[in-house]
Short mmCIF file of C-alpha atoms in Angstrom, two decimals:
data_model
loop_
_atom_site.label_atom_id
_atom_site.label_comp_id
_atom_site.label_asym_id
_atom_site.label_seq_id
_atom_site.Cartn_x
_atom_site.Cartn_y
_atom_site.Cartn_z
CA UNK X 1 0.00 0.00 0.00
CA UNK X 2 2.95 2.23 -0.71
CA UNK X 3 0.90 4.57 -2.93
CA UNK X 4 -1.50 5.46 -0.08
CA UNK X 5 -0.96 8.09 2.61
CA UNK X 6 -0.54 7.10 6.25
CA UNK X 7 -4.16 7.83 7.15
CA UNK X 8 -5.40 6.00 4.05
CA UNK X 9 -3.32 2.93 4.93
CA UNK X 10 -4.78 2.98 8.44
CA UNK X 11 -8.33 3.26 7.08
CA UNK X 12 -7.75 0.37 4.65
CA UNK X 13 -6.23 -1.80 7.39
CA UNK X 14 -9.19 -1.17 9.70
CA UNK X 15 -11.70 -1.81 6.92
CA UNK X 16 -9.97 -5.04 5.90
CA UNK X 17 -9.73 -6.43 9.44
CA UNK X 18 -13.34 -5.53 10.30
CA UNK X 19 -14.70 -7.22 7.19
CA UNK X 20 -12.21 -10.07 7.45
CA UNK X 21 -13.77 -11.58 10.55
CA UNK X 22 -17.32 -11.47 9.18
CA UNK X 23 -16.43 -12.93 5.79
CA UNK X 24 -14.13 -15.52 7.39
CA UNK X 25 -16.89 -16.74 9.69
CA UNK X 26 -19.27 -16.96 6.77
CA UNK X 27 -17.07 -19.53 5.01
CA UNK X 28 -14.82 -21.12 7.63
CA UNK X 29 -17.85 -23.01 8.87
CA UNK X 30 -18.35 -24.95 5.62
CA UNK X 31 -15.65 -27.55 6.24
CA UNK X 32 -16.64 -27.78 9.91
CA UNK X 33 -20.23 -28.77 9.11
CA UNK X 34 -19.64 -32.55 8.96
CA UNK X 35 -17.82 -32.46 12.31
CA UNK X 36 -20.57 -30.34 13.87
CA UNK X 37 -23.20 -32.76 12.58
CA UNK X 38 -21.30 -35.77 13.94
CA UNK X 39 -20.95 -34.25 17.41
CA UNK X 40 -24.27 -32.47 17.81
CA UNK X 41 -26.50 -34.39 15.37
CA UNK X 42 -29.22 -33.11 13.05
CA UNK X 43 -27.87 -34.08 9.62
CA UNK X 44 -28.16 -31.76 6.63
CA UNK X 45 -30.91 -29.68 8.28
CA UNK X 46 -28.60 -28.69 11.15
CA UNK X 47 -25.85 -27.96 8.62
CA UNK X 48 -28.15 -25.63 6.68
CA UNK X 49 -29.25 -23.83 9.83
CA UNK X 50 -25.67 -23.32 11.06
CA UNK X 51 -24.96 -21.45 7.82
CA UNK X 52 -28.29 -19.68 7.39
CA UNK X 53 -28.79 -18.55 11.01
CA UNK X 54 -25.68 -16.42 10.50
CA UNK X 55 -26.80 -15.21 7.08
CA UNK X 56 -30.37 -14.37 8.17
CA UNK X 57 -29.33 -11.80 10.76
CA UNK X 58 -26.32 -10.60 8.74
CA UNK X 59 -28.33 -9.98 5.58
CA UNK X 60 -31.46 -8.63 7.26
CA UNK X 61 -29.82 -6.37 9.83
CA UNK X 62 -27.05 -5.10 7.57
CA UNK X 63 -29.58 -2.65 6.13
CA UNK X 64 -30.43 -1.36 9.58
CA UNK X 65 -26.71 -1.24 10.43
CA UNK X 66 -25.97 0.86 7.35
CA UNK X 67 -28.52 3.42 8.46
CA UNK X 68 -27.16 3.34 12.01
CA UNK X 69 -23.63 3.79 10.64
CA UNK X 70 -24.63 6.91 8.73
CA UNK X 71 -26.60 8.26 11.72
CA UNK X 72 -24.17 7.67 14.60
CA UNK X 73 -20.76 7.45 12.94
CA UNK X 74 -18.87 4.60 11.32
CA UNK X 75 -16.11 4.33 13.91
CA UNK X 76 -18.51 4.02 16.87
CA UNK X 77 -20.67 1.44 15.11
CA UNK X 78 -17.62 -0.56 14.10
CA UNK X 79 -16.27 -0.58 17.66
CA UNK X 80 -19.58 -1.89 19.05
CA UNK X 81 -19.76 -4.51 16.31
CA UNK X 82 -16.25 -5.80 16.97
CA UNK X 83 -16.89 -6.30 20.68
CA UNK X 84 -20.27 -7.97 20.10
CA UNK X 85 -18.81 -10.25 17.43
CA UNK X 86 -16.08 -11.41 19.77
CA UNK X 87 -18.58 -12.26 22.54
CA UNK X 88 -20.87 -14.12 20.11
CA UNK X 89 -17.91 -16.10 18.71
CA UNK X 90 -17.07 -17.38 22.19
CA UNK X 91 -20.73 -18.38 22.68
CA UNK X 92 -20.67 -20.35 19.41
CA UNK X 93 -17.52 -22.19 20.45
CA UNK X 94 -19.09 -23.18 23.78
CA UNK X 95 -22.47 -24.34 22.36
CA UNK X 96 -23.58 -27.66 23.92
CA UNK X 97 -26.34 -28.50 21.40
CA UNK X 98 -27.64 -27.47 17.95
CA UNK X 99 -30.22 -25.01 19.31
CA UNK X 100 -27.69 -22.98 21.32
CA UNK X 101 -25.25 -23.12 18.41
CA UNK X 102 -27.84 -21.79 15.96
CA UNK X 103 -28.90 -18.98 18.32
CA UNK X 104 -25.28 -17.97 18.88
CA UNK X 105 -24.63 -18.03 15.13
CA UNK X 106 -27.59 -15.68 14.67
CA UNK X 107 -26.04 -13.34 17.26
CA UNK X 108 -22.77 -13.48 15.35
CA UNK X 109 -24.52 -12.45 12.17
CA UNK X 110 -26.20 -9.53 13.94
CA UNK X 111 -22.83 -8.27 15.18
CA UNK X 112 -21.28 -8.82 11.76
CA UNK X 113 -24.00 -6.65 10.24
CA UNK X 114 -22.53 -3.70 12.15
CA UNK X 115 -19.08 -4.25 10.66
CA UNK X 116 -19.41 -4.69 6.92
CA UNK X 117 -21.17 -1.46 5.81
CA UNK X 118 -19.22 0.75 8.21
CA UNK X 119 -15.88 -0.73 7.11
CA UNK X 120 -16.32 -0.24 3.38
CA UNK X 121 -18.01 3.13 3.94
CA UNK X 122 -14.80 4.32 5.65
CA UNK X 123 -13.02 3.83 2.33
CA UNK X 124 -15.68 5.40 0.14
CA UNK X 125 -16.05 8.38 2.51
CA UNK X 126 -12.33 9.18 2.80
CA UNK X 127 -10.99 8.44 -0.70
CA UNK X 128 -11.86 9.46 -4.24
CA UNK X 129 -11.23 8.66 -7.89
CA UNK X 130 -8.44 6.20 -8.76
CA UNK X 131 -7.26 6.10 -5.11
CA UNK X 132 -10.70 4.85 -4.08
CA UNK X 133 -10.70 2.26 -6.87
CA UNK X 134 -7.29 0.94 -5.79
CA UNK X 135 -8.34 0.91 -2.13
CA UNK X 136 -11.49 -1.06 -2.95
CA UNK X 137 -9.29 -3.47 -4.90
CA UNK X 138 -7.06 -4.02 -1.85
CA UNK X 139 -10.10 -4.38 0.43
CA UNK X 140 -11.68 -6.84 -1.99
CA UNK X 141 -8.51 -8.91 -2.33
CA UNK X 142 -8.09 -9.45 1.39
CA UNK X 143 -11.73 -9.77 2.41
CA UNK X 144 -12.52 -12.17 -0.42
CA UNK X 145 -9.36 -14.08 0.44
CA UNK X 146 -10.84 -14.42 3.94
CA UNK X 147 -13.83 -16.15 2.39
CA UNK X 148 -11.56 -18.44 0.42
CA UNK X 149 -8.89 -19.20 3.02
CA UNK X 150 -11.63 -19.87 5.59
CA UNK X 151 -12.17 -23.50 4.54
CA UNK X 152 -8.42 -24.23 4.86
CA UNK X 153 -8.20 -22.72 8.33
CA UNK X 154 -11.38 -24.48 9.34
CA UNK X 155 -10.06 -27.80 8.10
CA UNK X 156 -6.84 -27.51 10.08
CA UNK X 157 -8.72 -26.73 13.29
CA UNK X 158 -11.25 -29.52 12.74
CA UNK X 159 -8.58 -32.16 12.06
CA UNK X 160 -6.02 -31.20 14.69
CA UNK X 161 -8.01 -29.48 17.44
CA UNK X 162 -11.81 -29.19 17.35
CA UNK X 163 -14.45 -27.51 15.24
CA UNK X 164 -15.06 -25.24 18.23
CA UNK X 165 -11.70 -23.55 17.73
CA UNK X 166 -12.86 -22.54 14.26
CA UNK X 167 -14.93 -19.80 15.87
CA UNK X 168 -12.25 -18.56 18.26
CA UNK X 169 -9.83 -17.43 15.56
CA UNK X 170 -11.63 -14.06 15.47
CA UNK X 171 -10.26 -12.93 18.82
CA UNK X 172 -6.85 -11.73 17.63
CA UNK X 173 -7.97 -9.71 14.58
CA UNK X 174 -10.77 -8.17 16.65
CA UNK X 175 -8.32 -7.11 19.37
CA UNK X 176 -5.88 -5.71 16.80
CA UNK X 177 -8.62 -3.73 15.07
CA UNK X 178 -9.82 -2.19 18.32
CA UNK X 179 -6.26 -0.93 18.86
CA UNK X 180 -6.09 0.49 15.31
CA UNK X 181 -9.48 2.17 15.74
CA UNK X 182 -8.17 4.02 18.79
CA UNK X 183 -5.49 5.57 16.55
CA UNK X 184 -7.90 6.70 13.83
CA UNK X 185 -8.98 10.31 14.25
CA UNK X 186 -11.89 11.21 11.98
CA UNK X 187 -14.12 14.23 12.42
CA UNK X 188 -17.35 12.23 12.58
CA UNK X 189 -20.45 13.74 14.12
CA UNK X 190 -23.87 12.08 14.55
CA UNK X 191 -26.05 13.16 11.66
CA UNK X 192 -29.24 12.98 13.68
CA UNK X 193 -30.84 10.97 10.89
CA UNK X 194 -33.82 8.93 12.06
CA UNK X 195 -33.35 5.15 12.11
CA UNK X 196 -36.36 3.04 11.12
CA UNK X 197 -36.09 0.22 13.66
CA UNK X 198 -39.53 -1.19 12.79
CA UNK X 199 -38.54 -1.73 9.17
CA UNK X 200 -35.44 -3.56 10.38
CA UNK X 201 -37.64 -5.93 12.37
CA UNK X 202 -39.93 -6.52 9.38
CA UNK X 203 -36.99 -7.39 7.17
CA UNK X 204 -35.36 -9.75 9.68
CA UNK X 205 -38.56 -11.61 10.65
CA UNK X 206 -39.77 -11.80 7.06
CA UNK X 207 -36.53 -13.28 5.75
CA UNK X 208 -36.27 -15.62 8.72
CA UNK X 209 -39.76 -17.03 8.18
CA UNK X 210 -39.18 -17.59 4.45
CA UNK X 211 -35.86 -19.34 5.09
CA UNK X 212 -37.48 -21.53 7.77
CA UNK X 213 -40.04 -22.69 5.22
CA UNK X 214 -37.39 -23.44 2.58
CA UNK X 215 -35.08 -25.35 4.92
CA UNK X 216 -37.76 -27.36 6.73
CA UNK X 217 -39.85 -28.08 3.62
CA UNK X 218 -38.16 -31.47 2.96
CA UNK X 219 -39.04 -32.53 6.52
CA UNK X 220 -42.69 -31.41 6.54
CA UNK X 221 -43.73 -31.07 2.88
CA UNK X 222 -45.27 -28.03 1.19
CA UNK X 223 -48.78 -29.03 2.27
CA UNK X 224 -47.97 -28.75 5.97
CA UNK X 225 -49.21 -25.63 7.82
CA UNK X 226 -45.79 -25.59 9.52
CA UNK X 227 -44.35 -24.66 6.12
CA UNK X 228 -46.86 -22.62 4.17
CA UNK X 229 -47.98 -20.44 7.09
CA UNK X 230 -44.48 -19.09 7.90
CA UNK X 231 -43.66 -18.99 4.20
CA UNK X 232 -46.64 -16.80 3.32
CA UNK X 233 -46.33 -14.72 6.49
CA UNK X 234 -42.61 -14.12 5.85
CA UNK X 235 -43.21 -13.06 2.25
CA UNK X 236 -45.98 -10.70 3.41
CA UNK X 237 -43.76 -9.13 6.07
CA UNK X 238 -40.93 -8.63 3.59
CA UNK X 239 -43.38 -7.07 1.10
CA UNK X 240 -44.55 -4.75 3.90
CA UNK X 241 -40.92 -3.83 4.51
CA UNK X 242 -40.49 -2.86 0.84
CA UNK X 243 -43.70 -0.79 0.88
CA UNK X 244 -42.50 1.11 3.95
CA UNK X 245 -39.30 2.01 2.13
CA UNK X 246 -41.28 3.93 -0.51
CA UNK X 247 -42.84 6.34 1.96
CA UNK X 248 -40.34 6.40 4.81
CA UNK X 249 -38.50 9.64 5.59
CA UNK X 250 -35.46 7.57 6.64
CA UNK X 251 -35.63 4.33 4.64
CA UNK X 252 -33.28 1.46 5.43
CA UNK X 253 -33.17 0.63 1.73
CA UNK X 254 -33.83 3.78 -0.30
CA UNK X 255 -35.48 2.46 -3.43
CA UNK X 256 -34.31 5.46 -5.45
CA UNK X 257 -30.80 3.97 -5.25
CA UNK X 258 -31.88 1.30 -7.72
CA UNK X 259 -32.72 3.98 -10.28
CA UNK X 260 -28.99 4.72 -10.46
CA UNK X 261 -28.14 2.44 -13.36
CA UNK X 262 -24.85 0.89 -12.24
CA UNK X 263 -26.16 0.44 -8.71
CA UNK X 264 -29.40 -1.26 -9.76
CA UNK X 265 -27.98 -3.55 -12.43
CA UNK X 266 -24.83 -4.16 -10.38
CA UNK X 267 -26.87 -5.43 -7.44
CA UNK X 268 -28.81 -7.76 -9.73
CA UNK X 269 -25.48 -9.15 -10.97
CA UNK X 270 -24.34 -9.38 -7.34
CA UNK X 271 -27.37 -11.53 -6.49
CA UNK X 272 -26.63 -14.11 -9.19
CA UNK X 273 -22.85 -14.18 -8.68
CA UNK X 274 -22.95 -14.48 -4.90
CA UNK X 275 -25.74 -17.06 -4.97
CA UNK X 276 -23.45 -19.15 -7.17
CA UNK X 277 -20.43 -18.61 -4.89
CA UNK X 278 -22.40 -19.56 -1.77
CA UNK X 279 -23.79 -22.69 -3.37
CA UNK X 280 -20.39 -23.73 -4.68
CA UNK X 281 -18.63 -23.09 -1.36
CA UNK X 282 -21.17 -25.08 0.67
CA UNK X 283 -21.36 -28.04 -1.71
CA UNK X 284 -17.61 -28.38 -2.35
CA UNK X 285 -16.72 -28.06 1.35
CA UNK X 286 -19.19 -30.75 2.43
CA UNK X 287 -19.02 -33.16 -0.54
CA UNK X 288 -15.24 -33.44 -0.59
CA UNK X 289 -15.46 -34.79 2.96
CA UNK X 290 -18.70 -36.79 2.97
CA UNK X 291 -18.61 -37.93 -0.66
CA UNK X 292 -14.97 -38.02 -1.74
CA UNK X 293 -13.63 -39.03 1.68
CA UNK X 294 -11.10 -36.20 2.10
CA UNK X 295 -10.08 -34.87 5.50
CA UNK X 296 -11.31 -31.45 6.57
CA UNK X 297 -7.84 -29.99 5.94
CA UNK X 298 -7.63 -31.49 2.44
CA UNK X 299 -11.13 -30.18 1.66
CA UNK X 300 -10.04 -26.74 2.81
CA UNK X 301 -6.87 -26.91 0.70
CA UNK X 302 -9.02 -27.51 -2.37
CA UNK X 303 -9.86 -23.80 -2.52
CA UNK X 304 -6.29 -22.57 -1.99
CA UNK X 305 -5.68 -21.84 -5.72
CA UNK X 306 -8.67 -19.48 -5.67
CA UNK X 307 -7.19 -17.65 -2.68
CA UNK X 308 -3.82 -17.21 -4.36
CA UNK X 309 -5.37 -15.88 -7.55
CA UNK X 310 -7.56 -13.46 -5.60
CA UNK X 311 -4.55 -12.01 -3.77
CA UNK X 312 -2.47 -11.74 -6.96
CA UNK X 313 -5.07 -10.37 -9.35
CA UNK X 314 -7.91 -8.66 -7.45
CA UNK X 315 -6.20 -5.37 -6.60
CA UNK X 316 -4.99 -5.06 -10.20
CA UNK X 317 -8.49 -5.79 -11.45
CA UNK X 318 -9.76 -2.92 -9.32
CA UNK X 319 -7.25 -0.56 -10.92
CA UNK X 320 -8.11 -1.87 -14.42
CA UNK X 321 -11.79 -1.26 -13.73
CA UNK X 322 -10.95 2.30 -12.72
CA UNK X 323 -9.17 2.81 -16.04
CA UNK X 324 -11.22 0.80 -18.54
CA UNK X 325 -14.57 0.57 -16.78
CA UNK X 326 -16.10 -2.37 -14.91
CA UNK X 327 -18.45 -3.71 -17.58
CA UNK X 328 -16.06 -5.99 -19.43
CA UNK X 329 -14.62 -7.49 -16.24
CA UNK X 330 -18.08 -8.04 -14.74
CA UNK X 331 -19.05 -9.92 -17.91
CA UNK X 332 -15.93 -11.97 -18.58
CA UNK X 333 -15.32 -12.83 -14.92
CA UNK X 334 -18.62 -14.64 -14.22
CA UNK X 335 -18.44 -16.34 -17.63
CA UNK X 336 -15.02 -17.76 -16.72
CA UNK X 337 -16.36 -18.86 -13.34
CA UNK X 338 -19.25 -20.63 -15.08
CA UNK X 339 -16.71 -22.65 -17.07
CA UNK X 340 -14.97 -23.54 -13.81
CA UNK X 341 -18.26 -24.69 -12.27
CA UNK X 342 -18.99 -26.95 -15.25
CA UNK X 343 -15.51 -28.46 -14.94
CA UNK X 344 -16.64 -29.90 -11.59
CA UNK X 345 -18.82 -32.28 -13.62
CA UNK X 346 -15.57 -34.22 -14.11
CA UNK X 347 -15.79 -35.36 -10.47
CA UNK X 348 -16.54 -39.08 -10.48
CA UNK X 349 -16.83 -42.02 -8.08
CA UNK X 350 -13.15 -42.73 -8.80
CA UNK X 351 -12.10 -39.43 -7.24
CA UNK X 352 -8.92 -37.60 -8.24
CA UNK X 353 -8.45 -34.06 -6.94
CA UNK X 354 -5.61 -33.13 -9.30
CA UNK X 355 -7.57 -33.78 -12.50
CA UNK X 356 -11.18 -33.39 -11.39
CA UNK X 357 -11.13 -30.44 -8.95
CA UNK X 358 -7.88 -28.45 -9.19
CA UNK X 359 -8.42 -27.21 -12.79
CA UNK X 360 -11.92 -26.05 -11.85
CA UNK X 361 -10.56 -24.17 -8.82
CA UNK X 362 -7.94 -22.38 -10.94
CA UNK X 363 -10.43 -21.32 -13.61
CA UNK X 364 -13.01 -20.25 -11.02
CA UNK X 365 -10.40 -18.31 -9.05
CA UNK X 366 -9.29 -16.39 -12.13
CA UNK X 367 -12.86 -15.42 -12.97
CA UNK X 368 -13.58 -14.45 -9.38
CA UNK X 369 -10.48 -12.25 -9.18
CA UNK X 370 -11.56 -10.40 -12.32
CA UNK X 371 -15.12 -9.92 -11.05
CA UNK X 372 -15.28 -8.86 -7.42
CA UNK X 373 -13.30 -5.59 -7.28
CA UNK X 374 -14.85 -4.15 -10.49
CA UNK X 375 -18.29 -5.19 -9.25
CA UNK X 376 -17.81 -3.44 -5.91
CA UNK X 377 -16.28 -0.33 -7.51
CA UNK X 378 -19.09 -0.04 -10.07
CA UNK X 379 -21.84 -0.27 -7.47
CA UNK X 380 -20.40 1.97 -4.76
CA UNK X 381 -18.79 4.37 -7.21
CA UNK X 382 -22.26 5.26 -8.48
CA UNK X 383 -23.44 6.65 -5.13
CA UNK X 384 -22.46 9.90 -3.39
CA UNK X 385 -20.49 10.10 -0.14
CA UNK X 386 -23.49 11.02 2.01
CA UNK X 387 -25.18 7.71 1.23
CA UNK X 388 -22.06 5.53 1.02
CA UNK X 389 -22.91 3.66 4.22
CA UNK X 390 -26.41 2.67 3.18
CA UNK X 391 -25.25 1.87 -0.37
CA UNK X 392 -22.60 -0.48 1.00
CA UNK X 393 -25.19 -2.02 3.32
CA UNK X 394 -27.68 -2.63 0.51
CA UNK X 395 -25.04 -4.25 -1.70
CA UNK X 396 -23.83 -6.50 1.10
CA UNK X 397 -27.41 -7.37 2.03
CA UNK X 398 -28.11 -8.42 -1.56
CA UNK X 399 -25.08 -10.70 -1.62
CA UNK X 400 -25.93 -12.27 1.76
CA UNK X 401 -29.61 -12.75 0.88
CA UNK X 402 -28.49 -14.50 -2.31
CA UNK X 403 -26.39 -16.94 -0.28
CA UNK X 404 -29.11 -17.28 2.31
CA UNK X 405 -31.77 -18.32 -0.19
CA UNK X 406 -29.61 -20.68 -2.23
CA UNK X 407 -28.42 -22.55 0.89
CA UNK X 408 -32.01 -22.72 2.14
CA UNK X 409 -32.95 -24.36 -1.19
CA UNK X 410 -30.04 -26.80 -1.08
CA UNK X 411 -32.14 -29.92 -0.57
CA UNK X 412 -34.21 -29.06 -3.65
CA UNK X 413 -31.12 -28.32 -5.74
CA UNK X 414 -29.28 -31.54 -4.87
CA UNK X 415 -32.37 -33.74 -4.84
CA UNK X 416 -32.46 -34.30 -1.08
CA UNK X 417 -28.98 -35.83 -0.76
CA UNK X 418 -25.51 -34.45 -1.39
CA UNK X 419 -24.22 -37.51 -3.23
CA UNK X 420 -22.40 -37.46 -6.59
CA UNK X 421 -25.60 -36.78 -8.55
CA UNK X 422 -26.49 -33.98 -6.15
CA UNK X 423 -22.99 -32.54 -6.50
CA UNK X 424 -23.34 -32.50 -10.29
CA UNK X 425 -26.79 -30.87 -10.04
CA UNK X 426 -25.31 -28.13 -7.87
CA UNK X 427 -22.55 -27.57 -10.46
CA UNK X 428 -25.15 -27.03 -13.20
CA UNK X 429 -27.13 -24.59 -11.06
CA UNK X 430 -23.93 -22.73 -10.11
CA UNK X 431 -22.95 -22.34 -13.76
CA UNK X 432 -26.44 -21.14 -14.72
CA UNK X 433 -26.41 -18.48 -11.99
CA UNK X 434 -23.00 -17.23 -13.13
CA UNK X 435 -24.10 -17.01 -16.76
CA UNK X 436 -27.07 -14.91 -15.63
CA UNK X 437 -24.66 -12.66 -13.73
CA UNK X 438 -22.55 -12.17 -16.87
CA UNK X 439 -25.58 -11.40 -19.04
CA UNK X 440 -26.98 -8.88 -16.55
CA UNK X 441 -23.60 -7.12 -16.31
CA UNK X 442 -23.22 -6.85 -20.08
CA UNK X 443 -26.73 -5.45 -20.51
CA UNK X 444 -26.87 -3.10 -17.55
CA UNK X 445 -23.42 -1.76 -16.64
CA UNK X 446 -21.96 1.28 -18.43
CA UNK X 447 -19.16 0.59 -20.87
CA UNK X 448 -16.81 2.91 -18.99
CA UNK X 449 -17.02 5.53 -16.23
CA UNK X 450 -16.95 8.41 -18.72
CA UNK X 451 -20.34 7.44 -20.13
CA UNK X 452 -22.84 9.65 -18.39
CA UNK X 453 -26.45 8.63 -18.20
CA UNK X 454 -28.67 10.22 -15.61
CA UNK X 455 -29.95 7.68 -13.13
CA UNK X 456 -33.14 9.67 -12.59
CA UNK X 457 -34.53 11.70 -15.46
CA UNK X 458 -35.15 15.40 -14.85
CA UNK X 459 -38.89 14.81 -14.98
CA UNK X 460 -38.76 12.30 -12.15
CA UNK X 461 -38.38 14.47 -9.07
CA UNK X 462 -37.94 12.56 -5.80
CA UNK X 463 -40.63 12.90 -3.20
CA UNK X 464 -39.91 15.12 -0.20
CA UNK X 465 -39.34 12.02 1.91
CA UNK X 466 -36.58 10.73 -0.31
CA UNK X 467 -33.06 12.11 -0.71
CA UNK X 468 -32.08 13.50 -4.07
CA UNK X 469 -30.62 10.78 -6.24
CA UNK X 470 -27.03 11.39 -7.35
CA UNK X 471 -26.16 11.67 -11.00
CA UNK X 472 -23.89 9.23 -12.70
CA UNK X 473 -20.14 9.62 -12.15
CA UNK X 474 -18.30 11.69 -14.72
CA UNK X 475 -14.64 11.09 -13.97
CA UNK X 476 -12.88 9.55 -16.99
CA UNK X 477 -10.38 7.45 -15.05
CA UNK X 478 -12.29 5.82 -12.22
CA UNK X 479 -15.74 5.61 -10.67
CA UNK X 480 -16.33 8.29 -8.09
CA UNK X 481 -18.63 8.17 -5.13
#
């Protein structure tokens, strides 16, 4: 980070560490799922809930957290989130049964929701132009690497210590970040903006009820009141949440943001790409152990090539996107990942990692490295500084909801059992989602940052309750916030 000033390096370090723990905990658990199931019981349903309990609160409350971050200050919100995340991590590690584990995972997700939008908003609020694009590239490289290195770290702990230690690895980065935060001096003042707590509750309960129906459907069947009642009620509550956003003076998810072209289309691409990544990460982490017979460490090592490629290429991809525009990278990247997903169809009963999995990991890693930084820069670069926190929150919520829903539908995707046929079915679905992400990016994203197209036409004046929508960025070298 030699090209950044001292304060900028400190901001990037804090943002990376804060997001690192949340992204790490979202993926480190994948290789620990078989061990958790063996010790605590519950089969694939428990495994789904361990993942989705975290994602429910993370994705639902991240919108509320973005609004809180803008209202009370990013540094304060991040400090509270770090402390709460550390306490929840210890509770997860000490869980004596599935119920306590799932509740503690939900608490972890709630704390993580405070960290992600405030961390990335620190970058978008303190940096501009090509410096911001490079900073987002660095942030993306390390935080995405956390998602990818998580399975390896989880595997080592599962094989040589216990799955419980998987959740205690957060303590050191949390402590370090609290120290760094004490050194960061930003002139942040509470904005006094009203926070819509009721909408936050609607979003969380609505998503939770829908996910309950999707996960438990194989156990009860669609005809059971235990499924269709929470399913319909959850959908209704989430619809109510969206309706409230249209008329709220302080919306958690300002719908006018989606009229900004790169933001709206970029979030649609985010949904498809991150649904694919979540499905692939869950299925590969579990199948390589339960189906192919690998140890947890070996299953974690399977994703190491993706991690290496992310670290080597992602920051450069962010700079390229600042120079040439994000559209081409957001199209080519998911298309390459789709090829990598289809290469997993080579996995057979006579398992061979080197020929059946490694090539797919390399191809997928290259596509991922080309995608993530340009995607993030395109979306957040389309929104002004004042709304950077909520824009970051919305984008992260979209990505987490995508993972939440696809994991909840896992039994349907794999046909009820994660055997070889189920693994192949998941590979097809992963590839299809990535192709959709590529198509959406090509259609919706501007060719380059110099192309100016008003997000809201002059005739469409926002209502008094809504903030004025920003115009498209005009800088020729990089997206600007």
